[in-house]
Tab-separated table of C-alpha atoms and ligand atoms in Angstrom:
chain	number	residue	atom	x	y	z
A	17	UNK	CA	-93.373	84.151	124.312
A	18	UNK	CA	-92.496	87.158	126.489
A	19	UNK	CA	-95.311	87.864	128.931
A	20	UNK	CA	-95.593	91.572	129.738
A	21	UNK	CA	-99.228	91.742	130.845
A	22	UNK	CA	-98.774	91.134	134.557
A	23	UNK	CA	-101.332	93.803	135.486
A	24	UNK	CA	-104.010	91.710	133.762
A	25	UNK	CA	-102.981	88.506	135.503
A	26	UNK	CA	-99.868	86.733	136.701
A	27	UNK	CA	-98.452	83.245	136.318
A	28	UNK	CA	-99.284	81.108	139.333
A	29	UNK	CA	-96.204	80.484	141.485
A	30	UNK	CA	-95.124	76.832	141.571
A	31	UNK	CA	-95.098	76.819	145.397
A	32	UNK	CA	-98.628	78.240	145.387
A	33	UNK	CA	-99.859	75.549	143.023
A	34	UNK	CA	-98.286	72.801	145.142
A	35	UNK	CA	-99.886	74.176	148.309
A	36	UNK	CA	-103.323	73.908	146.646
A	37	UNK	CA	-103.128	70.349	145.280
A	38	UNK	CA	-103.916	68.431	148.515
A	39	UNK	CA	-107.179	70.407	148.826
A	40	UNK	CA	-108.187	69.470	145.282
A	41	UNK	CA	-107.527	65.790	145.994
A	42	UNK	CA	-107.588	64.073	149.380
A	43	UNK	CA	-108.511	66.910	151.698
A	44	UNK	CA	-111.958	67.589	150.273
A	45	UNK	CA	-113.897	68.096	153.503
A	46	UNK	CA	-116.399	70.905	153.998
A	47	UNK	CA	-114.847	73.435	156.393
A	48	UNK	CA	-118.174	73.609	158.266
A	49	UNK	CA	-118.167	69.866	159.031
A	50	UNK	CA	-117.297	68.689	162.541
A	51	UNK	CA	-115.298	65.584	161.566
A	52	UNK	CA	-111.564	65.676	160.905
A	53	UNK	CA	-111.940	66.330	157.178
A	54	UNK	CA	-113.908	69.433	158.027
A	55	UNK	CA	-111.558	70.511	160.795
A	56	UNK	CA	-108.535	70.162	158.482
A	57	UNK	CA	-110.158	72.312	155.808
A	58	UNK	CA	-111.214	74.886	158.400
A	59	UNK	CA	-107.699	75.044	159.814
A	60	UNK	CA	-106.250	75.541	156.335
A	61	UNK	CA	-108.566	78.490	155.738
A	62	UNK	CA	-107.665	80.131	159.028
A	63	UNK	CA	-103.953	79.742	158.271
A	64	UNK	CA	-104.497	81.430	154.897
A	65	UNK	CA	-106.491	84.217	156.538
A	66	UNK	CA	-103.466	84.921	158.778
A	67	UNK	CA	-101.139	85.016	155.769
A	68	UNK	CA	-103.447	87.410	153.906
A	69	UNK	CA	-103.862	89.670	156.954
A	70	UNK	CA	-100.152	89.739	157.660
A	71	UNK	CA	-99.296	91.086	154.198
A	72	UNK	CA	-101.193	94.328	154.927
A	73	UNK	CA	-100.705	94.345	158.730
A	74	UNK	CA	-104.358	93.565	159.504
A	75	UNK	CA	-105.865	91.136	162.038
A	76	UNK	CA	-107.090	87.808	160.590
A	77	UNK	CA	-110.594	88.645	161.883
A	78	UNK	CA	-110.562	91.745	159.666
A	79	UNK	CA	-110.225	89.690	156.461
A	80	UNK	CA	-113.361	88.781	154.501
A	81	UNK	CA	-112.562	86.254	151.787
A	82	UNK	CA	-114.283	86.943	148.453
A	83	UNK	CA	-114.142	85.738	144.857
A	84	UNK	CA	-111.682	88.494	143.889
A	85	UNK	CA	-111.149	92.197	143.433
A	86	UNK	CA	-114.481	92.791	141.716
A	87	UNK	CA	-116.517	91.224	144.500
A	88	UNK	CA	-114.463	92.970	147.187
A	89	UNK	CA	-115.164	96.348	145.578
A	90	UNK	CA	-118.880	95.609	145.173
A	91	UNK	CA	-119.127	94.383	148.754
A	92	UNK	CA	-117.388	97.481	150.095
A	93	UNK	CA	-119.486	99.985	148.131
A	94	UNK	CA	-122.863	98.303	148.569
A	95	UNK	CA	-122.167	96.861	151.987
A	96	UNK	CA	-121.374	100.300	153.409
A	97	UNK	CA	-123.933	102.320	151.404
A	98	UNK	CA	-126.884	100.099	152.287
A	99	UNK	CA	-126.309	100.921	155.955
A	100	UNK	CA	-126.957	104.626	155.274
A	101	UNK	CA	-129.764	105.288	152.770
A	102	UNK	CA	-129.365	108.198	150.302
A	103	UNK	CA	-125.823	108.905	151.431
A	104	UNK	CA	-122.979	110.113	149.230
A	105	UNK	CA	-119.880	108.337	147.916
A	106	UNK	CA	-116.815	110.179	146.649
A	107	UNK	CA	-114.642	108.278	144.205
A	108	UNK	CA	-112.343	109.150	141.279
A	109	UNK	CA	-112.837	109.258	137.530
A	110	UNK	CA	-110.015	106.760	136.907
A	111	UNK	CA	-111.274	103.816	138.962
A	112	UNK	CA	-111.479	100.269	137.612
A	113	UNK	CA	-114.877	99.280	136.190
A	114	UNK	CA	-115.334	97.142	139.307
A	115	UNK	CA	-115.817	100.466	141.160
A	116	UNK	CA	-117.409	102.578	138.404
A	117	UNK	CA	-120.161	100.085	137.545
A	118	UNK	CA	-121.362	99.472	141.125
A	119	UNK	CA	-121.283	103.278	141.561
A	120	UNK	CA	-123.543	103.680	138.518
A	121	UNK	CA	-125.940	101.166	140.061
A	122	UNK	CA	-125.916	103.082	143.337
A	123	UNK	CA	-126.797	106.280	141.434
A	124	UNK	CA	-129.797	104.421	139.964
A	125	UNK	CA	-130.725	103.475	143.520
A	126	UNK	CA	-130.756	107.189	144.462
A	127	UNK	CA	-127.354	107.436	146.075
A	128	UNK	CA	-125.185	110.406	145.223
A	129	UNK	CA	-121.752	109.679	143.703
A	130	UNK	CA	-119.050	112.285	143.060
A	131	UNK	CA	-116.223	111.460	140.614
A	132	UNK	CA	-113.098	113.466	141.398
A	133	UNK	CA	-110.987	114.643	138.444
A	134	UNK	CA	-107.280	113.810	138.030
A	135	UNK	CA	-104.336	115.820	136.707
A	136	UNK	CA	-102.347	114.949	133.558
A	137	UNK	CA	-100.419	112.312	135.552
A	138	UNK	CA	-103.611	110.601	136.700
A	139	UNK	CA	-103.423	111.777	140.311
A	140	UNK	CA	-106.269	113.319	142.318
A	141	UNK	CA	-105.836	116.518	144.324
A	142	UNK	CA	-106.600	115.890	148.022
A	143	UNK	CA	-107.897	119.497	148.159
A	144	UNK	CA	-110.640	118.530	145.695
A	145	UNK	CA	-111.631	115.726	148.033
A	146	UNK	CA	-111.629	118.091	151.010
A	147	UNK	CA	-113.900	120.503	149.105
A	148	UNK	CA	-116.351	117.813	148.000
A	149	UNK	CA	-116.979	116.344	151.428
A	150	UNK	CA	-120.454	117.170	152.732
A	151	UNK	CA	-122.681	116.055	155.603
A	152	UNK	CA	-124.072	113.386	153.309
A	153	UNK	CA	-120.677	111.859	152.535
A	154	UNK	CA	-120.496	108.378	153.952
A	155	UNK	CA	-117.700	106.695	152.010
A	156	UNK	CA	-114.665	107.669	149.985
A	157	UNK	CA	-113.274	105.079	147.566
A	158	UNK	CA	-110.018	105.931	145.792
A	159	UNK	CA	-107.825	103.301	144.158
A	160	UNK	CA	-104.263	102.769	145.406
A	161	UNK	CA	-102.390	102.207	142.127
A	162	UNK	CA	-104.029	102.557	138.731
A	163	UNK	CA	-104.219	99.428	136.591
A	164	UNK	CA	-103.681	101.261	133.292
A	165	UNK	CA	-101.111	103.985	133.854
A	166	UNK	CA	-99.740	102.824	137.214
A	167	UNK	CA	-100.072	106.125	139.063
A	168	UNK	CA	-100.131	105.820	142.850
A	169	UNK	CA	-102.539	108.144	144.683
A	170	UNK	CA	-101.575	110.101	147.822
A	171	UNK	CA	-103.313	107.458	149.963
A	172	UNK	CA	-102.011	108.556	153.380
A	173	UNK	CA	-103.197	112.115	152.774
A	174	UNK	CA	-106.593	110.956	151.505
A	175	UNK	CA	-107.033	108.650	154.491
A	176	UNK	CA	-106.109	111.472	156.862
A	177	UNK	CA	-108.779	113.756	155.396
A	178	UNK	CA	-111.376	110.971	155.671
A	179	UNK	CA	-110.397	110.157	159.247
A	180	UNK	CA	-110.615	113.825	160.266
A	181	UNK	CA	-114.147	113.999	158.851
A	182	UNK	CA	-115.052	110.586	160.303
A	183	UNK	CA	-115.821	109.263	156.838
A	184	UNK	CA	-114.998	105.681	155.892
A	185	UNK	CA	-112.166	105.227	153.410
A	186	UNK	CA	-112.004	102.295	151.001
A	187	UNK	CA	-109.197	101.687	148.520
A	188	UNK	CA	-109.059	99.295	145.570
A	189	UNK	CA	-105.494	98.132	146.157
A	190	UNK	CA	-105.624	95.184	143.747
A	191	UNK	CA	-102.635	96.443	141.714
A	192	UNK	CA	-100.594	97.511	144.718
A	193	UNK	CA	-100.849	94.737	147.336
A	194	UNK	CA	-97.811	92.493	147.244
A	195	UNK	CA	-95.999	94.920	144.931
A	196	UNK	CA	-95.276	97.766	147.339
A	197	UNK	CA	-95.378	97.801	151.162
A	198	UNK	CA	-98.905	98.492	152.462
A	199	UNK	CA	-99.733	98.870	156.132
A	200	UNK	CA	-103.459	99.509	156.647
A	201	UNK	CA	-102.966	100.576	160.273
A	202	UNK	CA	-100.251	103.114	159.512
A	203	UNK	CA	-102.072	104.480	156.467
A	204	UNK	CA	-105.429	104.727	158.257
A	205	UNK	CA	-107.366	102.641	155.729
A	206	UNK	CA	-110.835	101.340	156.692
A	207	UNK	CA	-111.537	98.972	153.807
A	208	UNK	CA	-109.169	97.561	151.164
A	209	UNK	CA	-109.647	95.215	148.195
A	210	UNK	CA	-107.135	92.506	147.201
A	211	UNK	CA	-107.096	90.002	144.358
A	212	UNK	CA	-105.066	86.781	144.373
A	213	UNK	CA	-104.401	86.401	140.630
A	214	UNK	CA	-102.594	89.755	140.455
A	215	UNK	CA	-99.979	88.474	142.923
A	216	UNK	CA	-99.066	85.037	141.528
A	217	UNK	CA	-102.029	83.248	143.132
A	218	UNK	CA	-105.051	81.489	141.593
A	219	UNK	CA	-107.956	83.323	139.928
A	220	UNK	CA	-111.406	83.685	141.438
A	221	UNK	CA	-110.275	84.468	144.968
A	222	UNK	CA	-109.544	87.670	146.861
A	223	UNK	CA	-110.259	89.531	150.060
A	224	UNK	CA	-111.772	92.643	151.534
A	225	UNK	CA	-110.071	94.078	154.588
A	226	UNK	CA	-112.727	95.525	156.891
A	227	UNK	CA	-111.351	97.349	159.904
A	228	UNK	CA	-112.594	96.033	163.241
A	229	UNK	CA	-115.822	97.739	164.338
A	230	UNK	CA	-117.064	98.589	160.848
A	231	UNK	CA	-120.462	97.112	160.146
A	232	UNK	CA	-121.344	96.180	156.571
A	233	UNK	CA	-124.484	94.777	155.007
A	234	UNK	CA	-123.985	91.168	153.850
A	235	UNK	CA	-124.277	90.813	150.088
A	236	UNK	CA	-124.679	87.003	149.903
A	237	UNK	CA	-127.002	85.267	152.377
A	238	UNK	CA	-127.166	81.596	153.259
A	239	UNK	CA	-125.352	79.227	155.603
A	240	UNK	CA	-123.565	82.019	157.452
A	241	UNK	CA	-119.940	81.432	156.440
A	242	UNK	CA	-117.439	84.317	156.744
A	243	UNK	CA	-119.189	85.666	159.860
A	244	UNK	CA	-122.452	85.799	157.939
A	245	UNK	CA	-121.054	88.320	155.451
A	246	UNK	CA	-120.569	85.896	152.589
A	247	UNK	CA	-122.396	82.605	152.735
A	248	UNK	CA	-121.455	79.593	150.647
A	249	UNK	CA	-119.030	76.712	151.088
A	250	UNK	CA	-115.512	78.070	150.947
A	251	UNK	CA	-113.214	77.474	147.949
A	252	UNK	CA	-110.607	75.822	150.162
A	253	UNK	CA	-107.893	75.146	147.554
A	254	UNK	CA	-108.078	78.669	146.168
A	255	UNK	CA	-108.011	80.183	149.645
A	256	UNK	CA	-104.949	78.101	150.579
A	257	UNK	CA	-103.197	79.168	147.348
A	258	UNK	CA	-104.098	82.801	147.908
A	259	UNK	CA	-102.692	82.607	151.451
A	260	UNK	CA	-99.462	81.060	150.192
A	261	UNK	CA	-99.167	83.745	147.482
A	262	UNK	CA	-99.523	86.434	150.165
A	263	UNK	CA	-96.876	84.771	152.336
A	264	UNK	CA	-94.433	84.610	149.409
A	265	UNK	CA	-95.222	88.219	148.466
A	266	UNK	CA	-94.526	89.378	152.012
A	267	UNK	CA	-91.283	87.409	152.396
A	268	UNK	CA	-89.862	88.660	149.092
A	269	UNK	CA	-91.526	92.059	148.846
A	270	UNK	CA	-88.492	94.346	148.724
A	271	UNK	CA	-86.406	91.988	146.641
A	272	UNK	CA	-89.176	91.565	144.030
A	273	UNK	CA	-90.048	95.242	144.067
A	274	UNK	CA	-86.488	96.343	143.270
A	275	UNK	CA	-86.004	93.571	140.735
A	276	UNK	CA	-89.172	94.422	138.816
A	277	UNK	CA	-88.542	98.162	139.071
A	278	UNK	CA	-85.018	97.742	137.696
A	279	UNK	CA	-86.315	95.864	134.656
A	280	UNK	CA	-89.106	98.413	134.232
A	281	UNK	CA	-86.672	101.341	134.300
A	282	UNK	CA	-84.402	99.713	131.712
A	283	UNK	CA	-87.461	99.170	129.519
A	284	UNK	CA	-88.656	102.775	129.851
A	285	UNK	CA	-85.249	104.317	129.296
A	286	UNK	CA	-84.490	102.273	126.192
A	287	UNK	CA	-87.910	102.715	124.632
A	288	UNK	CA	-87.848	106.495	125.106
A	289	UNK	CA	-84.294	106.651	123.739
A	290	UNK	CA	-84.761	104.388	120.756
A	291	UNK	CA	-88.289	105.068	119.531
A	292	UNK	CA	-88.964	108.666	118.453
A	293	UNK	CA	-92.236	110.494	119.143
A	294	UNK	CA	-92.913	108.355	122.192
A	295	UNK	CA	-94.059	109.494	125.626
A	296	UNK	CA	-94.327	107.780	129.003
A	297	UNK	CA	-97.799	108.196	130.505
A	298	UNK	CA	-98.705	108.334	134.181
A	299	UNK	CA	-96.662	109.853	136.975
A	300	UNK	CA	-92.892	109.578	136.403
A	301	UNK	CA	-92.140	108.760	140.076
A	302	UNK	CA	-95.330	107.977	141.988
A	303	UNK	CA	-96.090	104.821	140.042
A	304	UNK	CA	-96.322	101.076	140.518
A	305	UNK	CA	-92.898	99.396	140.148
A	306	UNK	CA	-94.125	97.075	137.389
A	307	UNK	CA	-95.947	99.553	135.151
A	308	UNK	CA	-94.773	101.128	131.899
A	309	UNK	CA	-97.381	102.875	129.747
A	310	UNK	CA	-96.533	104.654	126.498
A	311	UNK	CA	-98.035	106.586	123.638
A	312	UNK	CA	-96.489	105.976	120.219
A	313	UNK	CA	-97.877	108.766	118.071
A	314	UNK	CA	-99.309	107.703	114.730
A	315	UNK	CA	-99.736	104.071	115.803
A	316	UNK	CA	-102.953	102.233	116.604
A	317	UNK	CA	-102.426	100.463	119.938
A	318	UNK	CA	-104.614	97.521	119.020
A	319	UNK	CA	-102.715	96.940	115.758
A	320	UNK	CA	-99.527	97.144	117.769
A	321	UNK	CA	-100.704	94.484	120.222
A	322	UNK	CA	-101.602	92.134	117.392
A	323	UNK	CA	-98.190	92.691	115.789
A	324	UNK	CA	-96.390	92.187	119.103
A	325	UNK	CA	-98.332	88.972	119.631
A	326	UNK	CA	-97.106	87.744	116.239
A	327	UNK	CA	-93.550	88.635	117.284
A	328	UNK	CA	-93.967	86.789	120.604
A	329	UNK	CA	-94.814	89.532	123.117
A	330	UNK	CA	-97.996	89.640	125.211
A	331	UNK	CA	-98.938	93.281	125.879
A	332	UNK	CA	-102.090	95.335	126.421
A	333	UNK	CA	-103.603	98.737	125.636
A	334	UNK	CA	-104.694	99.162	129.225
A	335	UNK	CA	-107.407	97.446	131.129
A	336	UNK	CA	-108.493	94.034	129.903
A	337	UNK	CA	-112.070	94.959	130.743
A	338	UNK	CA	-112.253	97.896	128.341
A	339	UNK	CA	-111.363	95.573	125.473
A	340	UNK	CA	-114.677	93.781	126.075
A	341	UNK	CA	-116.624	97.004	125.856
A	342	UNK	CA	-114.553	98.521	123.007
A	343	UNK	CA	-114.602	102.017	124.449
A	344	UNK	CA	-111.750	104.502	124.656
A	345	UNK	CA	-109.920	104.392	127.977
A	346	UNK	CA	-111.814	106.492	130.541
A	347	UNK	CA	-108.549	106.840	132.455
A	348	UNK	CA	-106.667	108.517	129.596
A	349	UNK	CA	-109.738	110.645	128.823
A	350	UNK	CA	-109.838	111.842	132.426
A	351	UNK	CA	-106.146	112.780	132.119
A	352	UNK	CA	-107.021	115.049	129.187
A	353	UNK	CA	-105.446	112.949	126.433
A	354	UNK	CA	-106.390	113.572	122.812
A	355	UNK	CA	-108.007	110.842	120.740
A	356	UNK	CA	-104.700	110.299	118.940
A	357	UNK	CA	-102.749	109.943	122.182
A	358	UNK	CA	-105.273	107.435	123.480
A	359	UNK	CA	-105.246	105.435	120.242
A	360	UNK	CA	-101.457	105.127	120.296
A	361	UNK	CA	-101.161	103.798	123.820
A	362	UNK	CA	-99.565	100.572	125.004
A	363	UNK	CA	-99.172	99.084	128.488
A	364	UNK	CA	-96.284	96.791	129.390
A	365	UNK	CA	-96.411	95.368	132.915
A	366	UNK	CA	-93.497	93.403	134.291
A	367	UNK	CA	-93.520	90.490	136.704
A	368	UNK	CA	-90.993	88.619	138.782
A	369	UNK	CA	-90.713	85.863	136.159
A	370	UNK	CA	-89.363	88.276	133.512
A	371	UNK	CA	-85.626	88.770	132.996
A	372	UNK	CA	-83.350	91.414	131.530
A	373	UNK	CA	-82.844	89.485	128.289
A	374	UNK	CA	-86.583	89.565	127.652
A	375	UNK	CA	-86.623	93.295	128.278
A	376	UNK	CA	-83.820	93.895	125.777
A	377	UNK	CA	-85.585	91.723	123.199
A	378	UNK	CA	-88.808	93.618	123.816
A	379	UNK	CA	-87.171	96.957	123.039
A	380	UNK	CA	-85.813	95.632	119.742
A	381	UNK	CA	-89.087	94.020	118.697
A	382	UNK	CA	-91.134	97.043	119.733
A	383	UNK	CA	-88.866	99.359	117.788
A	384	UNK	CA	-89.387	97.259	114.689
A	385	UNK	CA	-93.160	96.888	115.199
A	386	UNK	CA	-93.716	100.625	115.755
A	387	UNK	CA	-91.612	101.457	112.689
A	388	UNK	CA	-93.590	99.059	110.524
A	389	UNK	CA	-96.919	100.447	111.669
A	390	UNK	CA	-95.783	104.041	111.258
A	391	UNK	CA	-94.776	103.397	107.656
A	392	UNK	CA	-98.402	102.584	106.851
A	393	UNK	CA	-99.864	105.138	109.254
A	394	UNK	CA	-102.265	107.775	107.885
A	395	UNK	CA	-100.260	110.264	110.011
A	396	UNK	CA	-96.999	109.358	108.265
A	397	UNK	CA	-96.511	112.833	106.734
A	398	UNK	CA	-97.802	114.754	109.725
A	399	UNK	CA	-95.119	113.350	112.013
A	400	UNK	CA	-92.523	112.737	109.288
A	401	UNK	CA	-91.826	109.264	110.657
A	402	UNK	CA	-89.962	108.225	107.553
A	403	UNK	CA	-87.193	110.806	107.862
A	404	UNK	CA	-87.002	110.286	111.601
A	405	UNK	CA	-86.349	106.603	111.290
B	504	PLP	C1	-107.892	93.259	138.255
B	504	PLP	C2	-108.473	94.393	138.989
B	504	PLP	C3	-109.720	94.290	139.624
B	504	PLP	C4	-110.585	93.062	139.491
B	504	PLP	O1	-110.071	91.975	140.234
B	504	PLP	P1	-110.606	90.495	139.904
B	504	PLP	O2	-110.001	89.652	140.963
B	504	PLP	O3	-110.130	90.162	138.536
B	504	PLP	O4	-112.092	90.548	140.009
B	504	PLP	C5	-110.173	95.370	140.339
B	504	PLP	N1	-109.462	96.499	140.444
B	504	PLP	C6	-108.257	96.637	139.857
B	504	PLP	C7	-107.500	97.902	140.037
B	504	PLP	C8	-107.723	95.597	139.116
B	504	PLP	O5	-106.546	95.749	138.516
């Protein structure tokens, strides 16, 4: 099997897994306990917090550990909004559901939410943001890199506008952290969401960076863990694994980034050359190093995924979450794509465990799969696929 769905989740790194095992076996103490079992677990968490913080150049005290990207986003949006009743949030129309759904809930609770449009490459215009800011605006939340089409937003510019207006800026950086260099201090980011399983760590663990001095409303109340912001006994093994994954990501960031990007570029070039009536979606340059997203006209993306699975390739149409809800991608809709373009889309996301041989095989298999589907496509005549192939 060739796994090309690394934006949905990644294989856990062997070193990460090994770092977790002691905390699933002998070192089972509660980090809040005073005895040595407790102290050991507590120490392990604080080491992980340092590793997580270091990856984005934050202080360990600025890291709130959560159950993943979804919880981090919810905590940021609700935690900030609840401090200022009836305030306004500005976000984008291409956010992950883990931003869009909590925003919908905030609208029900009488908050005002503005969804900025994007251009055909899936990028917002900072001028639009500037124009939308009002006295009511309390928080701006714009994702770093898009999970479907990979486009990277002009984060430094967005942060600058927010800082000038003294408005808090949150970014869902789940797809970007560990893949490209991110320095929250240099970029001027106030809050940032991370997820462990997108960077070769375990699932069900993540973090929210909250810049020192920013006060948020706690979402989960109880025993007062995580400085009272998120009560509940810590998932020590997962936290340790997440920390190790961040350390590995930081140590090998450039090397992995160039490796993955090289494979990605070979994939894109060969697919565009060898498969007619195919386009690359998302921004050609400002995009995540691991993301390739195509439209194959006349093909149904879901049929293609099933066929690829039969041929031994794991791919995706876009976000895993939209498969559950069976709705057309809101991201591609926001980019102005036609129904046909959306239907024919396929996302291939590369990881550090892929190699060039797999990429070459993928091009061959994809060429065959697209050809087969086009031969039975209702649009066969319209695009004259037969003569083209
Ligand atoms: C995966 C993902 C999330 C959700 O993270 P989980 O840890 O799975 O909850 C949020 N935002 C983006 C952009 C993602 O890709």
